[in-house]
CSV table of C-alpha atoms in Angstrom, one decimal:
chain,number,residue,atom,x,y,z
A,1,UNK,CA,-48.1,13.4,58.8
A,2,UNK,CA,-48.4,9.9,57.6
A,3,UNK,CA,-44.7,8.1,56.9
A,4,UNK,CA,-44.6,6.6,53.7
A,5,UNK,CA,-42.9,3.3,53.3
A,6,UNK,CA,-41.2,2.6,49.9
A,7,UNK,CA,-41.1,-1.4,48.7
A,8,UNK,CA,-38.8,-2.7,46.2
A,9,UNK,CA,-40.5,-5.8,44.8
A,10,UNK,CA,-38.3,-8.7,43.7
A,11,UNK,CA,-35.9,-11.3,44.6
A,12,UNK,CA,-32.3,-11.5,44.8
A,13,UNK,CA,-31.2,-14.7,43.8
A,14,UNK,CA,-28.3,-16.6,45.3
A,15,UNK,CA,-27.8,-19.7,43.4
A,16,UNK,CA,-25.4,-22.5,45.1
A,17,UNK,CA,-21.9,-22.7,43.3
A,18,UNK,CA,-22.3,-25.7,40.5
A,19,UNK,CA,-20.7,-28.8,41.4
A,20,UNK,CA,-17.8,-29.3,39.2
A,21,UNK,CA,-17.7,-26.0,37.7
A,22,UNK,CA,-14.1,-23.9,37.0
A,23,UNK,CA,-11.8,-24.2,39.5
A,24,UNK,CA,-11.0,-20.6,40.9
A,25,UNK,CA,-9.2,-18.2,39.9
A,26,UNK,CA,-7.2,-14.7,41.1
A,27,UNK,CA,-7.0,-11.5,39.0
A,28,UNK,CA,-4.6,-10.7,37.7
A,29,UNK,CA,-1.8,-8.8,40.0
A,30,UNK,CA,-4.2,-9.6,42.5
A,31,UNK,CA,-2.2,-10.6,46.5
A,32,UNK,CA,-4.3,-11.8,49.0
A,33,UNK,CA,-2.2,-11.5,52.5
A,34,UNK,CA,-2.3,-12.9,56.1
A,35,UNK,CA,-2.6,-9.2,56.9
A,36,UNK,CA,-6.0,-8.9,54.8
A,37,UNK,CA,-7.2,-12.3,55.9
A,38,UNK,CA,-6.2,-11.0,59.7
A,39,UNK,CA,-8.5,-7.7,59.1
A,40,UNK,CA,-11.3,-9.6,57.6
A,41,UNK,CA,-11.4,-12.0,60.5
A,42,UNK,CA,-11.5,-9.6,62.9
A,43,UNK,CA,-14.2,-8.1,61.3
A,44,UNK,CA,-15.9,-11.5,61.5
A,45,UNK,CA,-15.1,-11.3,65.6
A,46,UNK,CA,-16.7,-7.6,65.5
A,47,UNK,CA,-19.7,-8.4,64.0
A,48,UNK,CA,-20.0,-11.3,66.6
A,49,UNK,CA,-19.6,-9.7,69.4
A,50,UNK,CA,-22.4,-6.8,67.7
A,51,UNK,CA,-25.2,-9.6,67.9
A,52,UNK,CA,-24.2,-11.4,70.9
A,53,UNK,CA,-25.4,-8.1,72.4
A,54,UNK,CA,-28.2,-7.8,70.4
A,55,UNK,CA,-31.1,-10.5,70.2
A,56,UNK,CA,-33.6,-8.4,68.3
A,57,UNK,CA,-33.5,-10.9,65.6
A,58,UNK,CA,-33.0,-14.8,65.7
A,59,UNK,CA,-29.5,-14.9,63.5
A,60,UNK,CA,-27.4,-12.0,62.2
A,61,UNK,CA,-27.6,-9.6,59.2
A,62,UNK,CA,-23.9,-9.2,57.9
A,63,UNK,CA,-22.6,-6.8,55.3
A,64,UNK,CA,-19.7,-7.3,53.0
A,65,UNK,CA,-18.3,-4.2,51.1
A,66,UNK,CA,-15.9,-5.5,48.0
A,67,UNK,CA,-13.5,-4.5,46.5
A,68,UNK,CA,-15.3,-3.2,42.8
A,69,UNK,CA,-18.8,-3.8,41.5
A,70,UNK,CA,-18.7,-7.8,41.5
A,71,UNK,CA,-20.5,-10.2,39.0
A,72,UNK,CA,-22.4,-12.5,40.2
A,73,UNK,CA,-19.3,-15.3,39.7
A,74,UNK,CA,-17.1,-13.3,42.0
A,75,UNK,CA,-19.4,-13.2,45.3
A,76,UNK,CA,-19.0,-15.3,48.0
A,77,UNK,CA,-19.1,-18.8,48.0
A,78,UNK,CA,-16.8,-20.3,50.5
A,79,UNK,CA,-16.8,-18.0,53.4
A,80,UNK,CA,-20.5,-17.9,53.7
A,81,UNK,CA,-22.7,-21.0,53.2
A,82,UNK,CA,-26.1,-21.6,52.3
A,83,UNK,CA,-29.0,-20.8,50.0
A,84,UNK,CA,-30.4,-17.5,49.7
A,85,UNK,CA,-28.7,-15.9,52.5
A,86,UNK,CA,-28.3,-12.8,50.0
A,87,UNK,CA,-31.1,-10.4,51.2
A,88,UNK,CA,-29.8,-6.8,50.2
A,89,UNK,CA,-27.4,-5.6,47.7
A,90,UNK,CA,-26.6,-1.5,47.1
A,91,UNK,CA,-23.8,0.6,46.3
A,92,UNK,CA,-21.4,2.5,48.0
A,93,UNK,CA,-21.8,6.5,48.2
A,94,UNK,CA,-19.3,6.9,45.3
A,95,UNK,CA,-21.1,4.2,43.1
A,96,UNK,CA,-17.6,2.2,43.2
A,97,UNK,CA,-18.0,-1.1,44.9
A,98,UNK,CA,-20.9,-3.3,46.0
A,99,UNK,CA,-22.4,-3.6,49.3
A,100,UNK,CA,-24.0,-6.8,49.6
A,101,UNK,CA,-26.1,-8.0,53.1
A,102,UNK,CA,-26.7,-11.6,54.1
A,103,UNK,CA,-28.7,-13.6,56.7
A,104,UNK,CA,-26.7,-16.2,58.3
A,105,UNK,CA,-27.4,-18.1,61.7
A,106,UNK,CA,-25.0,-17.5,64.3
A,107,UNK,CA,-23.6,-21.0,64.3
A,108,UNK,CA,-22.9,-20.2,60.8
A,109,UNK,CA,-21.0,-16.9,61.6
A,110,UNK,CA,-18.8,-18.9,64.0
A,111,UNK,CA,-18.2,-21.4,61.2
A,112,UNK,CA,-17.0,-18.6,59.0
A,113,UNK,CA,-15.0,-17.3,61.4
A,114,UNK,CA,-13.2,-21.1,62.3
A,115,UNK,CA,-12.5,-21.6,58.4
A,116,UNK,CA,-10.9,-17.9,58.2
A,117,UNK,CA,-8.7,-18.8,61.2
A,118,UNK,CA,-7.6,-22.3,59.6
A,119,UNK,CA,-7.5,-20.0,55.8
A,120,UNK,CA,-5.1,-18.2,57.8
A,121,UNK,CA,-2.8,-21.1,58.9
A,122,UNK,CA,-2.5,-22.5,55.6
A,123,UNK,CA,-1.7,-19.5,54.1
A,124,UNK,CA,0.9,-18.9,56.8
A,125,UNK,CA,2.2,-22.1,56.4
A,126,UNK,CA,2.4,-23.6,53.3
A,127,UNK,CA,2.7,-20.4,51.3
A,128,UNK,CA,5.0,-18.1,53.6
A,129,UNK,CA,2.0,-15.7,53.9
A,130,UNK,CA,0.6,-14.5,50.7
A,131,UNK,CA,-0.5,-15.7,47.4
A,132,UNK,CA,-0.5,-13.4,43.9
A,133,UNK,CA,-2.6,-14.7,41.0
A,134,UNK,CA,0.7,-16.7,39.8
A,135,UNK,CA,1.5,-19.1,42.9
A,136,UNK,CA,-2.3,-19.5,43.2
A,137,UNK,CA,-2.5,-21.5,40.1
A,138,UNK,CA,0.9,-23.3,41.5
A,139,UNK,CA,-1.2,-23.8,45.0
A,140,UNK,CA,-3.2,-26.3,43.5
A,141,UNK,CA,-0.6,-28.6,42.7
A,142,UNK,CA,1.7,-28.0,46.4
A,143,UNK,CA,-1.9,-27.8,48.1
A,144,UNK,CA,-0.9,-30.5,51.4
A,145,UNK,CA,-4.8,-30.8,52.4
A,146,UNK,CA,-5.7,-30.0,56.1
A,147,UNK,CA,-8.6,-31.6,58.0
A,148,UNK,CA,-10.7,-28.6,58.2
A,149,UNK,CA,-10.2,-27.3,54.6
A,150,UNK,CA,-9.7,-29.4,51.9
A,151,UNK,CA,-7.5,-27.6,48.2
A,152,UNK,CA,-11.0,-26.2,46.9
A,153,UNK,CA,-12.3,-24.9,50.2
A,154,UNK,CA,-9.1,-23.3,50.7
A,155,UNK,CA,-8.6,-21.4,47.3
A,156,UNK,CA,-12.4,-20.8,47.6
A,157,UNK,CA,-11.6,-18.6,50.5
A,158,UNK,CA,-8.5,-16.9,49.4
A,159,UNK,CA,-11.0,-15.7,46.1
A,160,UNK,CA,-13.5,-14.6,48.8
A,161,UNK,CA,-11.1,-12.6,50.6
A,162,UNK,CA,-9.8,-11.5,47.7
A,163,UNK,CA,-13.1,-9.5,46.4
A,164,UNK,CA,-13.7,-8.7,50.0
A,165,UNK,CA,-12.6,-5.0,51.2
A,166,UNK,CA,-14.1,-5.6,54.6
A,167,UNK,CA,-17.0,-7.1,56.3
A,168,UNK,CA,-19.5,-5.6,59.1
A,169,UNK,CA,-22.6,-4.3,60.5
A,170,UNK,CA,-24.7,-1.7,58.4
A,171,UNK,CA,-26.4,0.0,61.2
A,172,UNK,CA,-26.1,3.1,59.6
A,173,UNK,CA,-29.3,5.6,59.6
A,174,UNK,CA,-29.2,7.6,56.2
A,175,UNK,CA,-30.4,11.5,56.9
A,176,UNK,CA,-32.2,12.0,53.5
A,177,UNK,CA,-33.3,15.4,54.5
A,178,UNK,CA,-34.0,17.4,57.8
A,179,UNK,CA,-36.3,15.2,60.1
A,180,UNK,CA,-36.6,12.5,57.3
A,181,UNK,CA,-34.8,9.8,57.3
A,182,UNK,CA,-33.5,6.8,55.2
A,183,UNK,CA,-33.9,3.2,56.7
A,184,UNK,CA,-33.6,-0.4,55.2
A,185,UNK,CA,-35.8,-4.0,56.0
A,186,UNK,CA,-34.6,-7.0,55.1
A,187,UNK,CA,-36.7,-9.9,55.0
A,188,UNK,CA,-35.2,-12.0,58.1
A,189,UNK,CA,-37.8,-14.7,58.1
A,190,UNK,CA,-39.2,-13.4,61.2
A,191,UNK,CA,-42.7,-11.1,62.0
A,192,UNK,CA,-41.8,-7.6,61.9
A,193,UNK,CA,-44.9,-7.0,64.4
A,194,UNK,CA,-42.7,-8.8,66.9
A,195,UNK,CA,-39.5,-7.1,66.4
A,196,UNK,CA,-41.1,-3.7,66.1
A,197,UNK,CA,-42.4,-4.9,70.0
A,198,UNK,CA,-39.1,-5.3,71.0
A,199,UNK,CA,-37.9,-2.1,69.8
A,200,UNK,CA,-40.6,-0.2,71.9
């Protein structure tokens, strides 16, 4: 029996935030916590340690579930550099909340994980731990800019973290039905031939 291969044709854009575009913004009644900033950075650390193991691919493929269905204003931008480093998007099981995949090099993981860390100083800090939509818009006038972040960085990443419900390694196999089963390629800018060697 032959194994049919399904491909979605297309591109997912991932335009680079305008220069000099709004300034961002919290929800409203939205609090963004050391505590959530702690979780996502250890997430960060998890899905480090998950690649150091593994060298099947040249960088890392890293999956961030947020907290709704996001518009396209609301993804990442700070946390995660670079241009087209979007390379799968689906939903959760329930249809609730956005699953989005990007392709980052590991010196860019380790990045992410250092501006967390100093994300997580400064909100320690200067702001006694937490930040609700109000004392965000406050935060950019009491902002006392740190070498590694500087005020737009910084409430960058709190909005980040703030769509973010967690962050981590979709290695999941789907079962679509008894002895069939449900896999996903990403386009890593490498030859499949090659990593399909490796695999055995």
């Amino acid at each position: 029996m032959n194994n049919r291969i399904i491909q979605l044709k297309g591109e997912i854009s991932h335009m680079p935030h305008p220069i000099g575009g709004s300034s961002p913004t919290l929800p409203a009644g939205a609090v963004v916590t050391t505590t959530h900033l702690n979780s996502l950075k250890k997430d960060l650390e998890d899905v480090q340690s998950y690649w150091e193991n593994n060298e099947l691919i040249e960088g890392v493929l890293v999956s961030v579930e947020y907290t709704r269905i996001v518009a396209k204003s609301n993804r990442i931008k700070e946390l995660f550099k670079g241009e087209k480093i979007i390379r799968g998007c689906k939903f959760t099981s329930d249809g609730q909340r956005h699953i989005i995949t990007y392709y980052l090099s590991k010196e860019d993981l380790t990045e992410s994980i250092g501006k967390l860390e100093s994300a997580l100083k400064i909100l320690e800090g200067q702001f006694g731990g937490e930040l609700n939509s109000a004392q965000f818009e406050l935060a950019r006038q009491s902002y006392v800019p740190e070498e590694k972040l500087t005020k737009s960085a910084f409430l960058q990443m709190i909005r980040d973290c703030c769509y973010s419900q967690r962050i981590f390694v979709d290695d999941q196999v789907n079962d679509s039905r008894e002895g069939d089963y449900l896999v996903s390629l990403y386009d890593i800018d490498q030859n499949y031939e090659k990593i399909f060697e490796k695999l055995g």
